[in-house]
Amino acid sequence: MMIYVIFGFVAIGMIFSFVRLLKGPSALDRVVSLDTMNVIITGTIVLLAMLFENVLYLDIAIVYGVLAFLETIIIAKYMEAKV
Amino acid sequence: MKRIVSILLVVVLGYFVYTSLYVDGFDMAVSDNRQTSISDAYITKSVTSENESVTYMESTDLENGSANIVTAIVTDYRSFDTLGEVTVLFLASIGVSMVLAGFTKKYQFKMKTNRILKTGARLVVGLALVLGVYMFTHGHLSPGGGFPGGSIIGASILMMYLSEENFRARMASFKWMESLAGTVYVLIGIIGLFVATYFLENFLPTGTVGALVSAGIIPIVYILIGLKVGSEVSGIIDQFLTEEVAS
Amino acid sequence: MIQIAGLILILIGLYGLITKRNIIKMIIALNVLEIGLNLFIVSVGYVQDGIAPILTEVNNSSGLIFVDPLPQALVLTAIVIGMGTTALSLAFARKIYATHQTFDLNEMGVEE
Amino acid sequence: MTITMIVVGLMALSLVTYVVSKMSKGLGSVLTILGPLVALLFFLLEGSGIASGSSIGILQFGATKLGWFFSVTMLIVYGCVAFFNPYWMKKLVHPSAYNMLYILSLAGTIGMFFAVDFIVLFIFLEIAVFASMFIIPFGKSRNAAVVYFAMSTFGSFAFLYAIFMMYGKFGSFDISFVLGQLATEPTTAIWVIILMGIAAFVKLGIFPFHIWLPMAHGNAPDTFSPILSGGLVKIGAFIAIMVVAIAPTYEVLKNSYEVMGLPILIYIVLIIAAISMVVGTLMAIKQDDAKKLIAYSSVANAGYIIVGIALNDQLSLSGAMMHIFAHAIASAAAFLSIGAVSYRTGTTKISELGGMIQKMPITYTVYLISIISMAGIPPMAGFISKWLLFQSLASHGLMFIGAAAFFGSVGSFLYVFRPLSGLFLGQLKPQHNHVKEAPIFMVVPMVILSGISLFFGVLPNGLLNFIGKIQVELGVEGITTVDTAIMGNNGLLDPTLVFINFGLGFVKAFIIFMSLSKSRKVGLMDTYTAAEFVYDPNVYHYAKSYYAPIERLYEKHPDIVALYKGLVQRVVDLGRLLQFIFFKTKPGTTALFIVLTIILVLWGEKIW
Amino acid sequence: MSIVGTILITLGALFFALGGLGLLRMPDVFNRIQAGTKATTLGAFSITLGVGFVNPSWFPKLILLIVLIAITNPIGSSALARAAYVRKEKVYAGTTGDFDADFAPEKEGEA
Amino acid sequence: MRKFISTFIVLWGVWLLISGFAINEVILGGVVAIILAIILNQYFGFEMSVLFPVQAIKFIFIYVPLFIYKLVVANIQVAVIVLNPKLPIKPGFVRVRTAIESDLGKLTLANSITLTPGTLSIDIRDDEILVHWIKVEEEKTGKISLDFEKILGGIFK
Amino acid sequence: MSQPILLIAIPLGLAFLSIILKKIKVPLLVLGLLFSSMLVFFIEKKSYIIGGFKPPFGINLVVDDYNLYFIIIVNVLFLVLVLANLSAVKPMATVLLVASAGLNGLLLTGDLFNLFVFIEIASIAAFILLTMDKQFLKVFHYIIIGTLASSLYLLGIVILYAQYGTLNMADMSGLIDGGSITPTIAYLLIFAGLAVEVKLLPFNGWVKGVLETASAFTGPLIGSLYAGVMLVVFGRVFGGVLNLSGTMVTSLTIIGVITLLAGEFMAFQSKHLRQVWLNSSIAQSGLAVILFLQGLHHVAVLVIVANIISKFVLYLVSGKIAAVIGHDKIADLKGIFMNKKALGIAFTITSLSLIGLPLFFGFFVKINILIALFQSSNMWIPALVLIAALIESAYVIRLLVTMWQVGEEGEKPETIEKPTFSLKVGFVTCAISIILGLMLLVSGVYPDLVINQSVKAGNVLSVNDEIQVFTMEGGLE
Ligand code: NA
Ligand code: NA
């Protein structure tokens, strides 16, 4: 039961972010929403690890976290350079 | 107009593909027959012998001692594919450096360093490097392996480039690593051919499934791949972050 | 479901390839297509109630129902190969940009 | 000596010739004389019963009288023409290659005439074609070779397709076996006949496949035009005989619709042959280049040959074969004489020449004899063959064809007279004052050929008797001769008698000419018009626009060449279009094509 | 123990939802970064911690993950905010202070 | 050398957190950490004093709880704003001075600012931090970082 | 140790090594290729297991009558090509080693997915090698389409995997022949993927840009060796593994026929030497594909062999000409062979073989194509094949006449000055061209060995006892 509530919240967060991704209006707004979504996804992977009782998902979450960070700063750098 | 036509075409194609895959008798959902096929033998590690069942941290001296079955396939059952895959990346890195041969000056973003980022990135780089090495040394036990591990190493190099204006990776040492890792991979294959019977044969004892030291040559191969991929990705990144110098 | 999503991504990629005249966008379209393809491949290995094909302390026996590991291995290879081609094509794109000062084929005076 | 040895020997000789020519052009060109002459010697010594020899792999030959006849004709032409080769060594761009290809084309023709299996026949046919094709651009035109080869290949491929249709039905390439079976498969047979007929037409230069002939013959090196016209086009006649006489064509066509008592297909062939005669004649009349003129005359003469073969009866077939021989010899000689003039003057254009009779009387005589033979005037061999053909036409009541043939004969007077008067008679041009008679080794073969024309015009029966035997071999009643006379349908022809009559008349005329010789020769530069000195007398050279009034009658004739050019242009356009569509693209377009193709194929799957 | 876990996880998920909402509602990019980053970071912490309570043996890895998030998320947000600042992105009408040349990140060659 | 050792310790620690503390892993992690530390030594600027354990304890037991507390408060604040239909905000850019000199210290401070009530660090320049504030209260500008500054000043220099 | 895996492993190992042993790159390359070219003569025909896992569980290499001769031809020609361009290969030594491994992998592998990997290796190597010609935009087209193609191929085999649970060719073939639902779409996707590589219309938009500017090095490599290998692969997949039937055969054959005809039409109007050969290559690919689809594998093999050798010489010579003259516009190449006759003769022999004249190998190819087509009761295809051959004959002869003769139309050559420039082409190139030309000549007079081998090769894909071929020795067998 609880799991539905949890995933319901996660889904709401995800959907709202996604709406922002679609709406923009500026490119940076979309990037911000991507960044937010990445955090949500990282959290979701952790949730899945618990759900599937598989510690290996945490490795994935860590790697995802690192890569998401990289993505964010690359885009930020790019945006910054492209005034 | 062109867009509408294109959309129409793609939709028609989609429709045809959909019907031939899911409607006209040929059913992509049929997955049961697969379990009786190749993969089944991979999972039970009974390609060369008949294993009833394999148990974590119990079964020993299997044909393939990797707890991660995907890794078993990638670096053992179909290790030849992986050698090819490594070669593709190798080629790509050579290709990038040849195409961008005139691009030698470091690319500078117009902005000065972000100090928050600069300091933060160092922390993350250290973490990421450990993570990368962890991944390719544990490929036979956990998800990941040489490719993601190597990519993370490459990613940390990228992070250094992004955060520090004066950073240049030492490409020469990366070249050495890349070259040696590749050569050793091939050599391991050939050793298999000569010492044992087949190319890329897993000629080391495979130990106990799930142990850190197990699975014969698999972790070795994955370490090689990790180093190779890491150095290649780094090389590619280095190439991309340089700009053309008028000669 | 994932299969259909994969197919749709492939189609979107195709659409992009057909309509885009900017070489970076073409590379992106190709990548979308490849992502769709990879999704499709992974989905082919899906098995009802299957678990990730890794033996752990919890899932400790090969007698359990695993998803098909082979497509995952194939996807790994496909991803890396795709990464290689993408890197190479981006390098080409940069080189082309250096010569033509644009990424757009129409602006390069390429004969239609 | 066996046929196999001769054929293989000639092929080997062609290589040897190349090597020798590389060391000494002269020695190589002598080999081109010796090769055909030695081969001819063997054929004559062994007679038509020459042994075929053991086979080498698929190379298997069978001795036939028909093959012997064609081979000997060919060897006479090749042997005589070869005497010119040494003189041309310096003029040719690739002399060694010329010598090699000369022998190779000969080997090709001989091999083809004796082949027992279609593939071997085809192999040698193609060898003859491509060997000769490479010689043509050594002359004046590069395009001629391409046109020749393309048309010839068109014919060859039609032939090849026919061969394989038969192979598909009967599972064999054996000529006599396969052709013997044809009657059992009438549908296939008709296709085979049509396709092989096209091949014959193309090789022989029958309308509308004649356009390559003036181009190739007219532009080939002067030493090779005689080979093309005298020798190689006769390959077409050989194929035609194969279609009509060896294949059971009349049996296959016996149920078909008939016109004038002949199967419609045969009648159509006759019509086409008649058109050839007319077109060839008309075009020949308007040529300024002597070589092109003879080439067009070959088109007309091919019409006669086809008529004879198509009717396939006692008189017509013997007439056709006689004509093959007579025309081969005569046109070779005619081309040689023009070649000799060209050797001395460097041109073959009638309007650039004139008065050559004064400088090259023997050459003139050779030319005269040849054109008399080609025009079918007694007492030359060409007369015999035409007489036989007219006899056959008359007996079939084919008046329309007969009329065409008659037109051709009359027209031939016009076209042979043009070079005669323009080139040999008329005023000598000042720049040709120093010209001498052709060298002796060029004169000898020309005289030999003329002698042959004359000899078989006077005493044809030795040859006709042999032709009769060939006819029997082909399953047609043989031509019959009585002493020196030939049996026709409505009477006897005694060529010897005719010759004596003509001879007497000629003597009379000569005496009159000599006794009444009061005319004064006027130099070309000694010309005034309206009391004004003509500074460019060439304009008023009477060989210029020789037949202008007649030509004006068909000035705006439809041009078949334009049709072909149009066809080629369509191929080019289509190629360009395709290239434009598929290659002037961006990656996106290619992707679009890929998607489209997949859709179409899948759609096809759904529909069927 | 797992009750604590569940509560933490639920709260975390709730923060995710709030973060999304903030992202959606906030009027300009700086405020969106504020709302989105903070809420989701806390959400991720909360969930990770909650999972740790459910599976105590996973704690080492989870701590690592938390540290990672704690370092990377604010840095990422800062980087994005800096980009927005440099680009002089549109700001909410009532924003005080401005794109201060004095504090604009230096251009190359200026420093 | 000090740089090297501190790098090595951090890397080894990270490894052990990921892999667990089995003997094999400890050994392998040690080897990996040594190699990586050698490689990274030249790039890694931070170093630790001999008092590292003390610093670490301070950091964990004083800084972290404060940080978590502030974080929770911050989020509740944001939640309140977001859930309020009127969206009561008064954003602005302000500058915050800091006395902390070490890069790592500044980073931690900036990160803390970002994750705490209503503020977002944009950039650091010398001794100033540029901050975006969601609800500007002029008089409190100086206090934004005060608590953290104190603690972090005790840990970093 | 006649292990075919060494044909892949040794070049790969050397390629990796050559990165650090920069100074001896070229010796390493030559050494590796020399080793391969010698090894090929000692390889036994059988299936070779990799990693100790018997197929279908592991990847295996297959050496059989179908690919053995191609392995020999390709490896030897590869070495020859490198020797002929030794001065140009230095920067590409590493990539060439990989390309050699890639081509061998394509020929050897018995696994569909492994084939995908080798397609990628070979294509990427090709992309990089083509940068030698500095046509980045055109190669980019090739990259995009090539990658799309391999993706389609991959999608196809994944669908087949979903259906049959195997990736091994022999295993797959057995299961398909065992009768099951035919996944049409998979076949079509695989076809589309390979069609790009074998240059079928309309999948071949990349070809022109890449090959019309190809050098004496990239031309033979891409236009001859790559093209040949890709066709061999096509035959392996469509002749040996998949079992096409019905409408699909017709549809795909139509594509082949269109390719054949369109290729010849385009070649006919081409004004540049290399453009002619690339269009001709397209046509020949169409022909080979038609034959494979019609199940006439043995003649398809003949077509491929003839095409590899003739295109090798033609691209080599054309590339050298373009390098010396600076362009390859046919109209400006009048009499170019007059001062380089040996090269001209080799070129001529090769061209004549290409258009199937007797005395040259191409003739027997043509005759056997017709025999095979008529034996399978085809009427239209041979007619179209002959039409294509007719067009081909016309442009090839036109080309040869131009290149041997000086002077304008209507001029007598003897009066024209011979060209004074000399076609400076190295001895090695001449020697190679002549040797290959002689091979075409010898096998044109005695083709039996090659033809009998091709029958054996065809029988590997699908056994057909009814095959009749025309050879010099035996006539019809
Ligand atoms: Na791909
Ligand atoms: Na099969």
Short mmCIF file of N, CA and C and ligand atoms in Angstrom, two decimals, chain G residues 173 177 239-243, ligand 2:
data_model
loop_
_atom_site.label_atom_id
_atom_site.label_comp_id
_atom_site.label_asym_id
_atom_site.label_seq_id
_atom_site.Cartn_x
_atom_site.Cartn_y
_atom_site.Cartn_z
N SER G 173 20.13 -21.24 -39.07
CA SER G 173 19.72 -21.80 -40.35
C SER G 173 18.93 -23.08 -40.15
N ASP G 177 15.11 -23.54 -41.22
CA ASP G 177 14.71 -24.59 -42.15
C ASP G 177 13.76 -25.56 -41.50
N GLY G 239 22.17 -16.39 -48.41
CA GLY G 239 22.21 -17.68 -49.08
C GLY G 239 22.22 -18.82 -48.08
N GLY G 240 22.93 -18.61 -46.97
CA GLY G 240 23.17 -19.73 -46.08
C GLY G 240 22.29 -19.76 -44.84
N VAL G 241 21.92 -18.61 -44.33
CA VAL G 241 21.24 -18.61 -43.03
C VAL G 241 19.74 -18.41 -43.19
N LEU G 242 19.38 -17.29 -43.79
CA LEU G 242 17.96 -16.99 -43.91
C LEU G 242 17.36 -17.80 -45.05
N ASN G 243 16.10 -17.99 -44.98
CA ASN G 243 15.45 -18.78 -46.01
C ASN G 243 14.34 -17.96 -46.65
NA NA H 2 19.07 -22.10 -45.14
#
